[in-house]
mmCIF file of C-alpha atoms in Angstrom:
data_model
loop_
_atom_site.group_PDB
_atom_site.id
_atom_site.type_symbol
_atom_site.label_atom_id
_atom_site.label_comp_id
_atom_site.label_asym_id
_atom_site.label_seq_id
_atom_site.Cartn_x
_atom_site.Cartn_y
_atom_site.Cartn_z
ATOM 1 C CA MET A 231 11.057 2.252 11.082
ATOM 2 C CA TRP A 232 9.011 2.982 7.998
ATOM 3 C CA ARG A 233 10.366 5.765 5.766
ATOM 4 C CA PHE A 234 8.348 6.982 2.795
ATOM 5 C CA PHE A 235 9.133 8.828 -0.402
ATOM 6 C CA ASN A 236 6.765 11.391 -1.870
ATOM 7 C CA PRO A 237 7.660 13.127 -5.159
ATOM 8 C CA THR A 238 6.726 16.539 -3.713
ATOM 9 C CA HIS A 239 7.948 16.287 -0.121
ATOM 10 C CA GLY A 240 10.842 13.820 -0.382
ATOM 11 C CA THR A 241 11.514 11.445 2.506
ATOM 12 C CA MET A 242 8.971 11.356 5.326
ATOM 13 C CA ASP A 243 8.161 9.255 8.386
ATOM 14 C CA ILE A 244 4.710 7.855 9.184
ATOM 15 C CA GLN A 245 3.760 10.837 11.352
ATOM 16 C CA GLU A 246 4.594 13.265 8.552
ATOM 17 C CA VAL A 247 2.528 11.174 6.133
ATOM 18 C CA VAL A 248 -0.432 11.295 8.534
ATOM 19 C CA GLU A 249 -0.069 15.064 8.914
ATOM 20 C CA GLU A 250 -0.095 15.425 5.132
ATOM 21 C CA LEU A 251 -3.211 13.215 4.797
ATOM 22 C CA ILE A 252 -5.037 15.268 7.415
ATOM 23 C CA HIS A 253 -3.930 18.513 5.774
ATOM 24 C CA GLU A 254 -5.267 17.287 2.413
ATOM 25 C CA ALA A 255 -8.605 16.269 3.941
ATOM 26 C CA LYS A 256 -8.985 19.621 5.732
ATOM 27 C CA SER A 257 -7.964 21.566 2.622
ATOM 28 C CA HIS A 258 -10.761 19.933 0.620
ATOM 29 C CA PRO A 259 -13.600 19.377 3.120
ATOM 30 C CA HIS A 260 -16.295 18.878 0.473
ATOM 31 C CA ASP A 261 -14.397 16.248 -1.529
ATOM 32 C CA ALA A 262 -14.892 12.520 -1.128
ATOM 33 C CA PHE A 263 -11.663 10.610 -0.567
ATOM 34 C CA ARG A 264 -10.263 7.171 0.074
ATOM 35 C CA VAL A 265 -7.167 6.086 1.973
ATOM 36 C CA ILE A 266 -5.557 3.140 0.224
ATOM 37 C CA ILE A 267 -2.630 0.868 1.015
ATOM 38 C CA GLY A 268 -1.125 -1.390 -1.617
ATOM 39 C CA THR A 269 2.019 -3.499 -1.758
ATOM 40 C CA ASP A 270 3.767 -5.069 -4.725
ATOM 41 C CA SER A 271 6.992 -7.032 -5.042
ATOM 42 C CA GLN A 272 9.598 -7.683 -7.681
ATOM 43 C CA PRO A 273 11.868 -10.739 -7.418
ATOM 44 C CA LYS A 274 15.473 -10.090 -8.428
ATOM 45 C CA PRO A 275 17.083 -13.524 -8.818
ATOM 46 C CA GLN A 276 20.390 -12.028 -9.948
ATOM 47 C CA ASP A 277 20.695 -10.290 -6.539
ATOM 48 C CA GLN A 278 18.994 -13.118 -4.633
ATOM 49 C CA SER A 279 16.499 -10.574 -3.283
ATOM 50 C CA VAL A 280 12.918 -9.374 -3.533
ATOM 51 C CA THR A 281 12.016 -5.691 -3.519
ATOM 52 C CA PHE A 282 8.773 -4.902 -1.702
ATOM 53 C CA VAL A 283 7.110 -1.534 -2.168
ATOM 54 C CA SER A 284 4.172 -0.416 -0.040
ATOM 55 C CA ALA A 285 2.194 2.677 -0.990
ATOM 56 C CA VAL A 286 -0.144 4.904 0.987
ATOM 57 C CA ILE A 287 -2.490 6.687 -1.395
ATOM 58 C CA PHE A 288 -4.833 9.568 -0.570
ATOM 59 C CA HIS A 289 -7.324 9.498 -3.450
ATOM 60 C CA ARG A 290 -9.552 12.537 -3.845
ATOM 61 C CA ILE A 291 -12.217 10.845 -5.907
ATOM 62 C CA GLY A 292 -12.424 12.426 -9.337
ATOM 63 C CA LYS A 293 -9.619 14.871 -8.537
ATOM 64 C CA GLY A 294 -6.396 12.896 -8.398
ATOM 65 C CA ALA A 295 -4.291 11.444 -5.644
ATOM 66 C CA ARG A 296 -1.162 11.843 -3.561
ATOM 67 C CA TYR A 297 0.996 8.888 -2.680
ATOM 68 C CA PHE A 298 3.832 7.919 -0.372
ATOM 69 C CA VAL A 299 5.962 4.819 -0.995
ATOM 70 C CA HIS A 300 8.132 2.681 1.238
ATOM 71 C CA ARG A 301 10.697 0.306 -0.271
ATOM 72 C CA ASP A 302 12.190 -2.731 1.465
ATOM 73 C CA ARG A 303 14.483 -5.504 0.295
ATOM 74 C CA GLN A 304 14.226 -9.077 1.545
ATOM 75 C CA PRO A 305 16.034 -12.331 0.744
ATOM 76 C CA PHE A 306 14.902 -14.046 -2.446
ATOM 77 C CA MET A 307 11.622 -16.014 -2.285
ATOM 78 C CA ARG A 308 10.994 -18.650 -4.920
ATOM 79 C CA SER A 309 7.400 -19.286 -3.926
ATOM 80 C CA LEU A 310 4.757 -17.005 -5.444
ATOM 81 C CA ARG A 311 2.450 -17.924 -2.558
ATOM 82 C CA GLN A 312 5.043 -16.822 -0.003
ATOM 83 C CA ARG A 313 5.577 -13.520 -1.850
ATOM 84 C CA MET A 314 1.834 -12.759 -2.127
ATOM 85 C CA PHE A 315 1.345 -13.412 1.587
ATOM 86 C CA ALA A 316 4.404 -11.277 2.361
ATOM 87 C CA GLU A 317 2.868 -8.442 0.293
ATOM 88 C CA ALA A 318 -0.383 -8.744 2.249
ATOM 89 C CA GLY A 319 1.605 -8.825 5.496
ATOM 90 C CA TYR A 320 3.396 -5.591 4.600
ATOM 91 C CA SER A 321 0.041 -3.952 3.853
ATOM 92 C CA LEU A 322 -1.407 -5.133 7.174
ATOM 93 C CA GLN A 323 1.613 -3.868 9.138
ATOM 94 C CA LEU A 324 1.395 -0.507 7.418
ATOM 95 C CA GLY A 325 -2.394 -0.416 7.876
ATOM 96 C CA ALA A 326 -2.026 -0.989 11.614
ATOM 97 C CA GLN A 327 0.573 1.776 11.980
ATOM 98 C CA LEU A 328 -1.388 4.186 9.808
ATOM 99 C CA SER A 329 -4.693 3.479 11.590
ATOM 100 C CA GLU A 330 -3.070 3.985 14.989
ATOM 101 C CA ALA A 331 -1.424 7.260 13.942
ATOM 102 C CA LEU A 332 -4.658 8.542 12.366
ATOM 103 C CA LYS A 333 -6.733 7.634 15.435
ATOM 104 C CA ALA A 334 -4.234 9.480 17.645
ATOM 105 C CA GLN A 335 -5.083 12.559 15.560
ATOM 106 C CA GLY A 336 -8.837 11.980 15.896
ATOM 107 C CA CYS A 337 -9.342 10.451 12.437
ATOM 108 C CA ASP A 338 -11.102 7.114 12.151
ATOM 109 C CA TRP A 339 -10.970 6.644 8.393
ATOM 110 C CA GLN A 340 -11.703 3.357 6.630
ATOM 111 C CA ILE A 341 -8.605 2.032 4.877
ATOM 112 C CA GLU A 342 -8.723 -0.033 1.695
ATOM 113 C CA VAL A 343 -6.028 -2.621 1.061
ATOM 114 C CA HIS A 344 -5.283 -3.205 -2.596
ATOM 115 C CA LEU A 345 -3.888 -6.649 -3.357
ATOM 116 C CA ASP A 346 -1.821 -7.683 -6.352
ATOM 117 C CA VAL A 347 -3.910 -10.818 -6.931
ATOM 118 C CA GLY A 348 -6.653 -11.394 -9.469
ATOM 119 C CA GLU A 349 -8.974 -13.860 -11.176
ATOM 120 C CA LYS A 350 -6.593 -14.141 -14.132
ATOM 121 C CA GLY A 351 -3.140 -15.588 -13.716
ATOM 122 C CA ALA A 352 -1.219 -17.611 -11.189
ATOM 123 C CA THR A 353 -2.534 -15.776 -8.114
ATOM 124 C CA LYS A 354 -6.209 -16.713 -8.541
ATOM 125 C CA GLN A 355 -5.900 -19.695 -6.135
ATOM 126 C CA LEU A 356 -4.740 -17.326 -3.373
ATOM 127 C CA ILE A 357 -7.562 -14.781 -3.551
ATOM 128 C CA ARG A 358 -9.922 -16.323 -1.010
ATOM 129 C CA GLU A 359 -7.265 -16.838 1.676
ATOM 130 C CA ILE A 360 -5.611 -13.437 1.330
ATOM 131 C CA VAL A 361 -8.869 -11.476 1.064
ATOM 132 C CA ALA A 362 -10.214 -13.304 4.144
ATOM 133 C CA TRP A 363 -7.034 -12.383 6.073
ATOM 134 C CA ILE A 364 -7.332 -8.704 5.099
ATOM 135 C CA THR A 365 -11.064 -8.423 5.872
ATOM 136 C CA ALA A 366 -10.694 -10.327 9.160
ATOM 137 C CA SER A 367 -8.110 -7.684 10.101
ATOM 138 C CA GLY A 368 -10.722 -4.953 9.620
ATOM 139 C CA TYR A 369 -9.821 -3.579 6.200
ATOM 140 C CA GLU A 370 -11.686 -3.468 2.922
ATOM 141 C CA ALA A 371 -9.871 -5.618 0.333
ATOM 142 C CA ARG A 372 -9.674 -4.962 -3.423
ATOM 143 C CA ILE A 373 -8.259 -7.308 -6.056
ATOM 144 C CA LYS A 374 -7.310 -6.800 -9.700
ATOM 145 C CA PRO A 375 -8.483 -5.003 -11.772
ATOM 146 C CA ASP A 376 -9.668 -2.679 -8.953
ATOM 147 C CA SER A 377 -6.431 -2.782 -6.946
ATOM 148 C CA TYR A 378 -4.514 0.044 -8.598
ATOM 149 C CA GLY A 379 -2.778 0.901 -5.301
ATOM 150 C CA ALA A 380 -0.744 -2.287 -5.646
ATOM 151 C CA SER A 381 -0.826 -3.022 -9.363
ATOM 152 C CA LYS A 382 -0.061 0.519 -10.572
ATOM 153 C CA VAL A 383 1.351 2.792 -7.834
ATOM 154 C CA ALA A 384 3.465 0.335 -5.819
ATOM 155 C CA ASP A 385 4.379 -1.654 -8.950
ATOM 156 C CA ARG A 386 5.918 1.460 -10.522
ATOM 157 C CA TYR A 387 8.484 1.687 -7.703
ATOM 158 C CA THR A 388 9.451 -2.017 -7.568
ATOM 159 C CA LYS A 389 11.376 -1.739 -10.804
ATOM 160 C CA VAL A 390 13.651 1.122 -9.742
#
């Protein structure tokens, strides 16, 4: 079961997150917004584990954002490729749950998936495969430097 932390509301489940997203959208009907999912990971060799953090972000364009983070710990992964695909997998799982819960409430919003891969660095060889997986699953994919959902929001909570 996915549990989320929000700095204002504390611990929430997926249904409470959806209710908050809908409340935000209804409270600001003239604002443009985006729903974003991003996942980042932090290997912790000393603990033989990897911390994965997935974030749901409701971005009111030009007016800030609200976010909800889920943290999970998995056994240590040496392979960067394995970790990047695991991050994408977390985002897809969360996207499916979020989409289903939103549709049950009558909302059919496009979800962006922000990936912690980019043209610079060791992850550049993985971009094509991971982006193809995300888009084939029906989501819009963003990579660095445009993937702040993963590289800024989720990343902030991997180090805690």
